[in-house]
Amino acid sequence: MIAGLIYVAAFCGVCLALLAAIGLIVYFAKYKHILDVTSNISSPPTLPLIGHGHHFLGKQSHEFVQVFKKFCLEYGPTYKLWIGPSFHILLGDVRDVEEVLGSTRFNDKAHEYAALEPWLNEGLLLSSGRKWHSRRKVLTPAFHFKILENFIGIFERESRVLVENLDKEYRMHSDEGFDLYNWVNLCTLDTICETAMGVSVNAQTNADSEYVRAVKTIAMVLHKRMFDILCRFELTYRFTRLAREEKKALAVLHGFTEKVIVQRREELLKAQEAGKLDAADEDTGSKRKMAFLDILLQSQVDGKPLTNMDIREEVDTFMFEGHDTTSSAVTFCFYNLANYPECQQKCFEEIVQVLGKDKSKPVTFEDLNNLHYLDLCIKETLRMFPSVPLLGRKVTEECEINGKIIPAGTNIGISPLQLGRLEELFPDPDTFKPERFEAGYSTERLNPYAYIPFSAGPRNCIGQKFAVLEIKTILSNVLRHYSVEYVGPGEEEIHLIAELILRTKDPLMFKIKPRVYY
């Protein structure tokens, strides 16, 4: 018996020694070269094998932003990070950012985006190479201003429902603060569903529907996978409860999208056979507005129509990119306008000047384009609080960027959040100053890659005009009905979480008060 135990212990010891030897071989074969060629790039102190992982151990997700801010102050805007098997270089020099984003050499997305693959597959956000290029070419016309103009009615209608919900909130809790983000998030979900697929999920009136719950589950899963070490690696993640929840939610989301695609394809085929592709709605007699889905159904790549899977991954990508990102931007806009009441008043006066005092008057495409000061406030908000705080690229072949050797396999990180708060780029960066984006102001002398809330270069956000028009519609309709007051947490207590979408650890709380027109 004792001899057997000794044998087992010896065997285990040999296995551990073998694993350690393999680890050392991998280290010297791969990581030694990486560290040698990047020796001119600054770095926080490392530990063997885990690299910089110890800087993040025991930290909560909201503390990560402060860690990165500390690294930037101590080691400069460009530094390297080695966490377990992943090697990263964070680029904070605008010239380096331009080199990466301005070229198709760095078209592949970083490893962190892999968490999106089960939902988005190889849609425009995640695809690369020829597939990305052909899809981008097909999708670009979908965001032409003539198409966007057709979406204004949806923006208007759903933002009006938001106003009605805020009115109920005011009547029930006029003296209390409430989480404005929850209402905005439901509004943008309804908006993106209708513009993407031509159907409404009525999230604002039925927030507990199966589809809405599935969307919330996916958002929660993506957050967990960013910061939970067991969830970052597929080998361990697949055995977690979170993976099972994700699977159920994806079945709902994919099933819904596929059902709508099949149904709309059949409708289009019937319309084509009848010679009425733009047939009127049978109930209202009005011409049906084209959704993003309709454009995809009529598109071709290399002379062939897109398959249902092709369409699903692009519709789902549009859903992801146009939902939480817009909610984040709108909420932070209200935060800034509430904390700078003189700016909120200027926005209100401009809205009244453009739209008039009749609060029932629908906003139009022309109206939105005439809200110039509101546009400045949105731009300044996205400088301070970019909806996507970190952009990632994968280096497929060893290369040089402005004198820095970047090894193959490196994940390049570029932070619009960091760039937007650099004093040398934006003086007094922590102060909300919409005027800095006025024509002729200092930003015209900036490198265009210094301000990148919608990324930049060939892979910039294809839907940025869509997003700004939606944000303007929501802000203008809320502000013409209510003044907005911020009630907490205090500035020193706000902790940003820089995951796929920027958010705060604790909800931002607001009070609203009905506008009185004289």
Short mmCIF file of C-alpha atoms in Angstrom, two decimals:
data_model
loop_
_atom_site.label_atom_id
_atom_site.label_comp_id
_atom_site.label_asym_id
_atom_site.label_seq_id
_atom_site.Cartn_x
_atom_site.Cartn_y
_atom_site.Cartn_z
CA MET A 1 0.00 0.00 0.00
CA ILE A 2 2.71 2.46 1.04
CA ALA A 3 4.83 1.44 -1.95
CA GLY A 4 1.85 2.15 -4.21
CA LEU A 5 1.38 5.62 -2.75
CA ILE A 6 5.08 6.34 -3.18
CA TYR A 7 4.83 5.21 -6.79
CA VAL A 8 1.82 7.49 -7.43
CA ALA A 9 3.56 10.44 -5.76
CA ALA A 10 6.70 9.85 -7.84
CA PHE A 11 4.64 9.60 -11.01
CA CYS A 12 2.86 12.89 -10.21
CA GLY A 13 6.19 14.54 -9.52
CA VAL A 14 7.53 13.42 -12.87
CA CYS A 15 4.41 14.77 -14.61
CA LEU A 16 4.75 18.15 -12.90
CA ALA A 17 8.42 18.31 -13.80
CA LEU A 18 7.56 17.44 -17.40
CA LEU A 19 4.90 20.15 -17.55
CA ALA A 20 7.34 22.67 -16.08
CA ALA A 21 9.95 21.68 -18.67
CA ILE A 22 7.43 22.06 -21.49
CA GLY A 23 6.46 25.46 -20.11
CA LEU A 24 10.06 26.60 -20.09
CA ILE A 25 10.61 25.33 -23.64
CA VAL A 26 7.54 27.24 -24.84
CA TYR A 27 8.69 30.32 -22.97
CA PHE A 28 12.18 30.34 -24.46
CA ALA A 29 10.97 29.39 -27.93
CA LYS A 30 8.24 31.99 -28.17
CA TYR A 31 8.23 34.60 -25.45
CA LYS A 32 11.97 35.18 -25.30
CA HIS A 33 11.89 36.31 -28.94
CA ILE A 34 8.86 38.51 -28.26
CA LEU A 35 10.49 40.19 -25.29
CA ASP A 36 13.81 40.60 -27.10
CA VAL A 37 12.38 42.37 -30.17
CA THR A 38 10.12 44.60 -28.05
CA SER A 39 12.82 45.58 -25.56
CA ASN A 40 12.51 49.25 -26.63
CA ILE A 41 8.84 49.32 -25.56
CA SER A 42 8.28 50.17 -21.90
CA SER A 43 6.57 47.74 -19.58
CA PRO A 44 5.34 47.42 -15.99
CA PRO A 45 7.20 44.84 -13.86
CA THR A 46 6.52 41.22 -14.81
CA LEU A 47 6.59 37.82 -13.11
CA PRO A 48 7.66 34.54 -14.78
CA LEU A 49 4.96 32.78 -16.83
CA ILE A 50 2.05 35.01 -15.71
CA GLY A 51 3.71 38.22 -16.97
CA HIS A 52 1.67 41.21 -15.83
CA GLY A 53 -1.24 39.12 -14.56
CA HIS A 54 -0.46 39.91 -10.92
CA HIS A 55 -1.30 43.59 -11.50
CA PHE A 56 -4.92 42.54 -12.08
CA LEU A 57 -5.31 39.76 -9.50
CA GLY A 58 -7.96 40.58 -6.91
CA LYS A 59 -9.11 43.62 -8.90
CA GLN A 60 -12.75 44.16 -9.76
CA SER A 61 -13.75 45.13 -13.30
CA HIS A 62 -14.23 48.82 -12.43
CA GLU A 63 -10.64 48.99 -11.10
CA PHE A 64 -9.07 47.98 -14.41
CA VAL A 65 -9.45 51.48 -15.91
CA GLN A 66 -7.40 52.90 -13.04
CA VAL A 67 -4.71 50.26 -13.54
CA PHE A 68 -4.39 51.19 -17.20
CA LYS A 69 -4.42 54.89 -16.36
CA LYS A 70 -1.59 54.29 -13.87
CA PHE A 71 0.40 52.35 -16.48
CA CYS A 72 -0.06 55.20 -18.98
CA LEU A 73 1.20 57.79 -16.48
CA GLU A 74 4.20 55.73 -15.35
CA TYR A 75 5.30 54.05 -18.59
CA GLY A 76 4.03 56.40 -21.27
CA PRO A 77 1.07 56.14 -23.64
CA THR A 78 2.62 53.13 -25.42
CA TYR A 79 3.54 50.05 -23.36
CA LYS A 80 3.38 46.26 -23.54
CA LEU A 81 1.39 43.76 -21.50
CA TRP A 82 1.92 40.02 -21.21
CA ILE A 83 -0.97 38.21 -19.51
CA GLY A 84 -0.72 34.43 -19.51
CA PRO A 85 -0.45 33.28 -23.13
CA SER A 86 -1.59 36.63 -24.58
CA PHE A 87 0.84 39.38 -25.55
CA HIS A 88 -0.49 42.92 -26.01
CA ILE A 89 0.91 46.29 -27.01
CA LEU A 90 -1.15 49.34 -26.09
CA LEU A 91 -0.56 52.15 -28.58
CA GLY A 92 -1.10 55.69 -27.34
CA ASP A 93 0.96 57.64 -29.89
CA VAL A 94 -1.36 59.09 -32.54
CA ARG A 95 1.23 58.40 -35.26
CA ASP A 96 1.18 54.71 -34.32
CA VAL A 97 -2.61 54.71 -34.18
CA GLU A 98 -2.74 56.15 -37.70
CA GLU A 99 -0.31 53.51 -38.92
CA VAL A 100 -2.54 50.71 -37.61
CA LEU A 101 -6.06 51.99 -38.27
CA GLY A 102 -5.20 53.71 -41.54
CA SER A 103 -4.00 50.52 -43.20
CA THR A 104 -5.61 47.21 -44.18
CA ARG A 105 -2.41 45.46 -43.03
CA PHE A 106 -3.95 45.28 -39.56
CA ASN A 107 -7.42 44.19 -40.51
CA ASP A 108 -7.76 41.18 -38.21
CA LYS A 109 -9.51 41.73 -34.88
CA ALA A 110 -7.79 40.99 -31.56
CA HIS A 111 -8.39 37.85 -29.49
CA GLU A 112 -10.84 39.63 -27.15
CA TYR A 113 -13.46 39.77 -29.92
CA ALA A 114 -13.67 35.95 -29.95
CA ALA A 115 -16.35 36.11 -27.24
CA LEU A 116 -18.67 37.63 -29.86
CA GLU A 117 -18.28 34.82 -32.40
CA PRO A 118 -21.07 32.56 -31.07
CA TRP A 119 -23.54 35.40 -31.60
CA LEU A 120 -22.18 37.32 -34.60
CA ASN A 121 -20.30 34.54 -36.39
CA GLU A 122 -18.33 36.24 -39.21
CA GLY A 123 -20.33 39.40 -39.67
CA LEU A 124 -18.73 42.70 -40.67
CA LEU A 125 -17.32 43.37 -37.19
CA LEU A 126 -15.39 40.10 -36.94
CA SER A 127 -14.65 39.11 -40.54
CA SER A 128 -11.35 39.87 -42.28
CA GLY A 129 -9.65 39.63 -45.65
CA ARG A 130 -11.72 39.22 -48.79
CA LYS A 131 -14.93 38.43 -46.90
CA TRP A 132 -14.72 41.67 -44.94
CA HIS A 133 -13.95 43.68 -48.07
CA SER A 134 -16.85 42.24 -50.10
CA ARG A 135 -19.32 42.62 -47.23
CA ARG A 136 -18.24 46.20 -46.54
CA LYS A 137 -18.81 47.01 -50.21
CA VAL A 138 -22.29 45.47 -50.11
CA LEU A 139 -23.31 47.15 -46.84
CA THR A 140 -22.05 50.69 -47.47
CA PRO A 141 -25.08 51.73 -49.60
CA ALA A 142 -27.36 50.69 -46.71
CA PHE A 143 -26.13 53.76 -44.81
CA HIS A 144 -26.60 56.29 -47.61
CA PHE A 145 -28.37 59.43 -46.37
CA LYS A 146 -31.47 58.59 -48.46
CA ILE A 147 -31.79 55.29 -46.60
CA LEU A 148 -31.06 56.92 -43.25
CA GLU A 149 -33.76 59.52 -43.88
CA ASN A 150 -36.31 56.70 -44.01
CA PHE A 151 -35.28 55.61 -40.51
CA ILE A 152 -36.05 58.98 -38.88
CA GLY A 153 -39.72 58.05 -38.48
CA ILE A 154 -38.71 54.99 -36.44
CA PHE A 155 -36.30 57.06 -34.32
CA GLU A 156 -39.09 59.56 -33.74
CA ARG A 157 -41.75 57.00 -32.84
CA GLU A 158 -39.62 55.01 -30.41
CA SER A 159 -38.22 58.13 -28.72
CA ARG A 160 -41.82 59.27 -28.18
CA VAL A 161 -42.53 56.01 -26.36
CA LEU A 162 -39.45 56.73 -24.24
CA VAL A 163 -40.87 60.16 -23.38
CA GLU A 164 -44.17 58.52 -22.34
CA ASN A 165 -42.29 56.12 -20.06
CA LEU A 166 -40.32 59.00 -18.55
CA ASP A 167 -43.60 60.79 -17.93
CA LYS A 168 -44.83 57.77 -15.94
CA GLU A 169 -41.52 57.69 -14.07
CA TYR A 170 -41.90 61.38 -13.17
CA ARG A 171 -45.47 60.94 -11.96
CA MET A 172 -44.49 58.03 -9.71
CA HIS A 173 -41.08 59.22 -8.52
CA SER A 174 -40.92 62.98 -9.07
CA ASP A 175 -38.73 63.54 -6.02
CA GLU A 176 -36.49 60.51 -6.45
CA GLY A 177 -33.65 59.73 -8.78
CA PHE A 178 -34.02 56.90 -11.27
CA ASP A 179 -31.77 54.95 -13.63
CA LEU A 180 -32.30 56.62 -16.99
CA TYR A 181 -30.10 54.07 -18.80
CA ASN A 182 -32.66 51.26 -18.38
CA TRP A 183 -35.32 53.22 -20.26
CA VAL A 184 -32.90 54.42 -22.93
CA ASN A 185 -31.63 50.87 -23.44
CA LEU A 186 -35.13 49.55 -24.11
CA CYS A 187 -35.73 52.43 -26.54
CA THR A 188 -32.60 51.72 -28.54
CA LEU A 189 -33.44 47.99 -28.60
CA ASP A 190 -36.84 48.69 -30.12
CA THR A 191 -35.25 51.10 -32.59
CA ILE A 192 -32.51 48.77 -33.74
CA CYS A 193 -34.88 45.82 -34.11
CA GLU A 194 -37.24 47.76 -36.34
CA THR A 195 -34.53 49.38 -38.46
CA ALA A 196 -32.56 46.12 -38.74
CA MET A 197 -35.37 43.64 -39.30
CA GLY A 198 -38.52 45.65 -39.90
CA VAL A 199 -40.23 44.18 -36.82
CA SER A 200 -40.79 45.52 -33.32
CA VAL A 201 -40.13 43.53 -30.16
CA ASN A 202 -41.98 46.15 -28.07
CA ALA A 203 -39.21 46.19 -25.47
CA GLN A 204 -40.39 49.50 -24.02
CA THR A 205 -43.85 48.14 -23.28
CA ASN A 206 -42.86 44.52 -22.53
CA ALA A 207 -39.41 44.55 -20.94
CA ASP A 208 -39.84 40.98 -19.68
CA SER A 209 -40.30 39.31 -23.07
CA GLU A 210 -38.19 36.29 -23.98
CA TYR A 211 -36.26 38.26 -26.61
CA VAL A 212 -35.44 41.16 -24.28
CA ARG A 213 -34.30 38.74 -21.57
CA ALA A 214 -32.05 36.99 -24.10
CA VAL A 215 -30.45 40.31 -25.12
CA LYS A 216 -29.78 41.14 -21.46
CA THR A 217 -28.28 37.68 -20.91
CA ILE A 218 -25.85 38.10 -23.81
CA ALA A 219 -24.79 41.52 -22.49
CA MET A 220 -24.12 39.95 -19.09
CA VAL A 221 -22.17 37.05 -20.65
CA LEU A 222 -19.92 39.40 -22.63
CA HIS A 223 -19.17 41.38 -19.47
CA LYS A 224 -18.27 38.26 -17.49
CA ARG A 225 -16.07 36.89 -20.26
CA MET A 226 -14.03 40.09 -20.29
CA PHE A 227 -13.05 39.92 -16.62
CA ASP A 228 -13.51 36.37 -15.30
CA ILE A 229 -10.33 34.35 -15.87
CA LEU A 230 -12.23 31.03 -16.12
CA CYS A 231 -14.50 32.52 -18.78
CA ARG A 232 -11.74 34.03 -20.92
CA PHE A 233 -10.48 30.64 -22.11
CA GLU A 234 -12.77 28.43 -24.17
CA LEU A 235 -11.48 25.23 -22.58
CA THR A 236 -12.71 26.23 -19.12
CA TYR A 237 -15.62 28.46 -20.20
CA ARG A 238 -17.54 25.69 -21.93
CA PHE A 239 -18.09 23.90 -18.58
CA THR A 240 -19.49 26.94 -16.75
CA ARG A 241 -23.10 27.82 -15.96
CA LEU A 242 -22.58 31.00 -17.94
CA ALA A 243 -21.92 29.01 -21.12
CA ARG A 244 -25.21 27.18 -20.67
CA GLU A 245 -27.07 30.47 -20.19
CA GLU A 246 -25.42 31.88 -23.30
CA LYS A 247 -26.47 28.83 -25.33
CA LYS A 248 -30.12 29.28 -24.34
CA ALA A 249 -30.05 33.01 -25.07
CA LEU A 250 -28.43 32.49 -28.48
CA ALA A 251 -31.11 29.95 -29.39
CA VAL A 252 -33.71 32.67 -28.79
CA LEU A 253 -31.80 35.43 -30.63
CA HIS A 254 -30.77 33.32 -33.63
CA GLY A 255 -34.19 31.70 -33.82
CA PHE A 256 -35.93 35.07 -33.87
CA THR A 257 -33.63 36.51 -36.55
CA GLU A 258 -33.85 33.40 -38.73
CA LYS A 259 -37.64 33.37 -38.52
CA VAL A 260 -37.83 37.01 -39.62
CA ILE A 261 -35.37 36.40 -42.48
CA VAL A 262 -37.34 33.43 -43.84
CA GLN A 263 -40.64 35.28 -43.54
CA ARG A 264 -39.36 38.45 -45.21
CA ARG A 265 -37.64 36.48 -48.00
CA GLU A 266 -40.95 34.76 -48.79
CA GLU A 267 -42.73 38.14 -48.83
CA LEU A 268 -40.17 39.58 -51.24
CA LEU A 269 -40.42 36.57 -53.55
CA LYS A 270 -44.21 36.88 -53.67
CA ALA A 271 -43.92 40.62 -54.34
CA GLN A 272 -41.41 39.99 -57.14
CA GLU A 273 -43.68 37.39 -58.73
CA ALA A 274 -46.57 39.84 -58.55
CA GLY A 275 -44.39 42.65 -59.93
CA LYS A 276 -44.86 44.70 -56.76
CA LEU A 277 -41.49 44.70 -55.01
CA ASP A 278 -42.35 47.92 -53.16
CA ALA A 279 -45.90 46.88 -52.40
CA ALA A 280 -47.97 48.92 -49.95
CA ASP A 281 -48.86 47.60 -46.53
CA GLU A 282 -52.23 45.82 -46.78
CA ASP A 283 -53.55 47.33 -43.53
CA THR A 284 -52.47 50.96 -43.90
CA GLY A 285 -52.03 51.35 -47.65
CA SER A 286 -48.71 53.08 -47.01
CA LYS A 287 -45.46 52.05 -48.65
CA ARG A 288 -43.37 49.84 -46.38
CA LYS A 289 -40.03 51.33 -45.35
CA MET A 290 -37.02 49.21 -46.24
CA ALA A 291 -35.20 47.74 -43.26
CA PHE A 292 -31.54 46.78 -43.19
CA LEU A 293 -32.69 43.18 -43.71
CA ASP A 294 -34.51 44.07 -46.96
CA ILE A 295 -31.35 45.59 -48.40
CA LEU A 296 -29.38 42.45 -47.57
CA LEU A 297 -32.02 40.21 -49.13
CA GLN A 298 -31.65 42.11 -52.41
CA SER A 299 -27.84 42.24 -52.32
CA GLN A 300 -25.33 40.00 -54.08
CA VAL A 301 -21.68 39.07 -53.62
CA ASP A 302 -19.86 37.81 -56.74
CA GLY A 303 -23.19 37.62 -58.54
CA LYS A 304 -24.77 35.38 -55.89
CA PRO A 305 -27.45 36.35 -53.34
CA LEU A 306 -26.54 36.20 -49.68
CA THR A 307 -27.58 33.05 -47.83
CA ASN A 308 -29.77 33.14 -44.75
CA MET A 309 -26.66 32.59 -42.61
CA ASP A 310 -24.85 35.47 -44.37
CA ILE A 311 -27.80 37.73 -43.66
CA ARG A 312 -28.24 36.56 -40.08
CA GLU A 313 -24.67 37.34 -39.11
CA GLU A 314 -24.90 40.85 -40.58
CA VAL A 315 -28.29 41.57 -39.00
CA ASP A 316 -27.03 40.31 -35.63
CA THR A 317 -23.89 42.43 -36.02
CA PHE A 318 -26.01 45.49 -36.73
CA MET A 319 -28.11 44.65 -33.66
CA PHE A 320 -25.03 44.39 -31.44
CA GLU A 321 -23.25 47.48 -32.76
CA GLY A 322 -26.33 49.69 -32.74
CA HIS A 323 -27.89 48.85 -29.40
CA ASP A 324 -25.75 49.16 -26.25
CA THR A 325 -23.33 51.56 -27.95
CA THR A 326 -26.13 54.06 -28.57
CA SER A 327 -27.55 53.58 -25.07
CA SER A 328 -24.13 54.34 -23.59
CA ALA A 329 -23.71 57.48 -25.68
CA VAL A 330 -27.19 58.83 -24.89
CA THR A 331 -26.81 58.22 -21.14
CA PHE A 332 -23.41 59.91 -20.94
CA CYS A 333 -24.80 62.83 -22.99
CA PHE A 334 -27.53 63.33 -20.40
CA TYR A 335 -24.89 63.04 -17.67
CA ASN A 336 -22.81 65.84 -19.21
CA LEU A 337 -25.77 68.08 -20.00
CA ALA A 338 -27.13 67.64 -16.48
CA ASN A 339 -23.77 68.53 -14.93
CA TYR A 340 -23.37 71.55 -17.24
CA PRO A 341 -26.85 73.16 -17.12
CA GLU A 342 -25.71 76.11 -19.23
CA CYS A 343 -24.97 73.66 -22.05
CA GLN A 344 -28.32 71.95 -21.54
CA GLN A 345 -30.05 75.32 -21.75
CA LYS A 346 -28.27 76.14 -25.02
CA CYS A 347 -29.37 72.76 -26.41
CA PHE A 348 -32.96 73.43 -25.36
CA GLU A 349 -32.98 76.91 -26.92
CA GLU A 350 -31.59 75.49 -30.16
CA ILE A 351 -34.22 72.72 -30.16
CA VAL A 352 -37.01 75.28 -29.72
CA GLN A 353 -35.50 77.47 -32.45
CA VAL A 354 -35.37 74.56 -34.90
CA LEU A 355 -38.47 72.57 -33.91
CA GLY A 356 -40.67 75.31 -32.46
CA LYS A 357 -42.73 75.21 -29.26
CA ASP A 358 -45.18 72.58 -30.45
CA LYS A 359 -43.83 69.50 -28.64
CA SER A 360 -45.99 67.21 -30.78
CA LYS A 361 -44.22 68.25 -34.00
CA PRO A 362 -42.21 65.27 -35.32
CA VAL A 363 -38.51 65.79 -35.89
CA THR A 364 -37.32 65.50 -39.48
CA PHE A 365 -34.05 64.66 -41.14
CA GLU A 366 -33.55 68.36 -41.94
CA ASP A 367 -34.31 69.36 -38.34
CA LEU A 368 -31.69 66.98 -36.97
CA ASN A 369 -29.06 68.32 -39.35
CA ASN A 370 -29.81 71.84 -38.12
CA LEU A 371 -29.16 70.99 -34.44
CA HIS A 372 -25.54 72.13 -34.60
CA TYR A 373 -24.87 72.81 -30.92
CA LEU A 374 -26.44 69.49 -29.91
CA ASP A 375 -24.06 67.87 -32.38
CA LEU A 376 -21.10 69.52 -30.61
CA CYS A 377 -22.34 68.17 -27.27
CA ILE A 378 -22.54 64.65 -28.69
CA LYS A 379 -19.02 64.88 -30.11
CA GLU A 380 -17.62 66.16 -26.82
CA THR A 381 -19.40 63.42 -24.89
CA LEU A 382 -17.95 60.75 -27.16
CA ARG A 383 -14.49 62.23 -26.60
CA MET A 384 -14.86 61.91 -22.84
CA PHE A 385 -16.93 58.72 -22.80
CA PRO A 386 -16.50 56.81 -26.08
CA SER A 387 -19.07 54.01 -26.33
CA VAL A 388 -16.34 51.62 -27.48
CA PRO A 389 -13.42 52.34 -25.11
CA LEU A 390 -10.91 49.91 -26.63
CA LEU A 391 -10.19 48.85 -30.22
CA GLY A 392 -8.18 45.70 -30.88
CA ARG A 393 -6.20 44.37 -33.83
CA LYS A 394 -4.21 41.17 -34.32
CA VAL A 395 -0.76 41.23 -35.98
CA THR A 396 -0.50 38.24 -38.31
CA GLU A 397 3.09 38.82 -39.45
CA GLU A 398 6.01 40.43 -37.64
CA CYS A 399 6.24 44.06 -38.70
CA GLU A 400 7.58 47.47 -37.78
CA ILE A 401 5.53 50.47 -36.68
CA ASN A 402 7.51 53.72 -36.44
CA GLY A 403 10.65 51.99 -35.19
CA LYS A 404 8.90 49.46 -32.98
CA ILE A 405 9.07 45.77 -33.90
CA ILE A 406 5.68 44.09 -33.40
CA PRO A 407 5.90 40.27 -33.26
CA ALA A 408 3.41 38.04 -35.07
CA GLY A 409 0.46 37.11 -32.86
CA THR A 410 0.56 40.37 -30.89
CA ASN A 411 -2.76 41.90 -29.88
CA ILE A 412 -2.66 45.66 -30.48
CA GLY A 413 -4.86 47.77 -28.22
CA ILE A 414 -5.94 51.32 -29.07
CA SER A 415 -8.03 53.22 -26.55
CA PRO A 416 -10.30 56.07 -27.71
CA LEU A 417 -10.92 56.63 -23.99
CA GLN A 418 -7.21 57.18 -23.30
CA LEU A 419 -6.65 59.33 -26.40
CA GLY A 420 -9.65 61.51 -25.59
CA ARG A 421 -8.26 62.33 -22.15
CA LEU A 422 -4.68 63.21 -23.17
CA GLU A 423 -3.85 66.77 -22.14
CA GLU A 424 -1.53 67.33 -25.11
CA LEU A 425 -4.35 66.49 -27.51
CA PHE A 426 -7.31 68.01 -25.67
CA PRO A 427 -6.42 70.76 -23.16
CA ASP A 428 -8.37 70.52 -19.91
CA PRO A 429 -9.55 67.06 -20.99
CA ASP A 430 -11.77 66.31 -17.98
CA THR A 431 -13.95 69.37 -18.58
CA PHE A 432 -16.99 69.25 -20.88
CA LYS A 433 -16.35 71.87 -23.58
CA PRO A 434 -18.55 71.31 -26.66
CA GLU A 435 -17.07 74.42 -28.30
CA ARG A 436 -13.75 72.63 -28.83
CA PHE A 437 -15.41 70.93 -31.83
CA GLU A 438 -16.54 74.15 -33.50
CA ALA A 439 -15.19 74.81 -36.98
CA GLY A 440 -11.86 76.61 -36.79
CA TYR A 441 -11.24 75.52 -33.22
CA SER A 442 -8.17 73.60 -32.07
CA THR A 443 -9.40 70.16 -33.17
CA GLU A 444 -8.86 71.12 -36.82
CA ARG A 445 -5.13 71.07 -36.14
CA LEU A 446 -5.31 67.61 -34.63
CA ASN A 447 -4.33 64.43 -36.37
CA PRO A 448 -7.71 62.91 -37.40
CA TYR A 449 -6.70 59.72 -35.57
CA ALA A 450 -6.67 61.54 -32.22
CA TYR A 451 -10.47 61.55 -31.98
CA ILE A 452 -11.78 58.08 -32.86
CA PRO A 453 -15.02 57.23 -31.02
CA PHE A 454 -16.17 55.50 -34.21
CA SER A 455 -12.71 54.08 -34.95
CA ALA A 456 -11.06 55.38 -38.16
CA GLY A 457 -9.64 54.28 -41.47
CA PRO A 458 -10.96 51.42 -43.62
CA ARG A 459 -12.61 49.67 -40.65
CA ASN A 460 -14.30 52.71 -39.18
CA CYS A 461 -17.87 52.32 -37.93
CA ILE A 462 -20.09 52.02 -40.98
CA GLY A 463 -23.14 53.11 -38.97
CA GLN A 464 -21.82 56.27 -37.32
CA LYS A 465 -24.22 58.63 -39.16
CA PHE A 466 -27.10 56.31 -38.23
CA ALA A 467 -26.00 56.44 -34.58
CA VAL A 468 -25.67 60.23 -34.41
CA LEU A 469 -29.11 60.75 -35.97
CA GLU A 470 -30.68 58.36 -33.47
CA ILE A 471 -28.88 59.99 -30.54
CA LYS A 472 -30.00 63.44 -31.70
CA THR A 473 -33.61 62.29 -32.02
CA ILE A 474 -33.69 60.85 -28.51
CA LEU A 475 -31.95 63.85 -26.92
CA SER A 476 -34.07 66.44 -28.72
CA ASN A 477 -37.39 64.76 -27.91
CA VAL A 478 -36.52 64.25 -24.24
CA LEU A 479 -35.04 67.74 -23.78
CA ARG A 480 -38.01 69.49 -25.40
CA HIS A 481 -40.23 67.80 -22.79
CA TYR A 482 -37.99 67.71 -19.71
CA SER A 483 -35.05 69.35 -18.04
CA VAL A 484 -32.65 66.74 -16.70
CA GLU A 485 -30.89 66.89 -13.33
CA TYR A 486 -28.10 64.57 -12.22
CA VAL A 487 -28.40 63.29 -8.64
CA GLY A 488 -25.54 60.81 -8.21
CA PRO A 489 -23.24 59.13 -7.58
CA GLY A 490 -20.69 61.92 -7.02
CA GLU A 491 -17.96 62.55 -9.56
CA GLU A 492 -15.31 60.91 -7.37
CA GLU A 493 -17.54 57.84 -6.97
CA ILE A 494 -18.10 57.20 -10.67
CA HIS A 495 -16.11 54.16 -11.75
CA LEU A 496 -15.91 53.43 -15.47
CA ILE A 497 -15.85 49.87 -16.74
CA ALA A 498 -14.04 49.60 -20.08
CA GLU A 499 -15.39 46.39 -21.54
CA LEU A 500 -16.69 46.01 -25.10
CA ILE A 501 -19.06 48.90 -24.31
CA LEU A 502 -18.24 51.67 -21.83
CA ARG A 503 -20.45 51.73 -18.76
CA THR A 504 -20.32 52.63 -15.09
CA LYS A 505 -20.05 50.33 -12.07
CA ASP A 506 -23.11 51.94 -10.48
CA PRO A 507 -26.05 53.37 -12.41
CA LEU A 508 -26.13 57.10 -13.09
CA MET A 509 -29.22 58.51 -11.40
CA PHE A 510 -31.31 61.41 -12.73
CA LYS A 511 -34.36 63.48 -11.91
CA ILE A 512 -36.50 65.11 -14.59
CA LYS A 513 -38.80 68.12 -14.54
CA PRO A 514 -41.42 69.01 -17.20
CA ARG A 515 -40.49 71.95 -19.40
CA VAL A 516 -42.60 75.08 -19.13
CA TYR A 517 -42.89 77.07 -22.37
CA TYR A 518 -43.61 80.79 -22.27
#
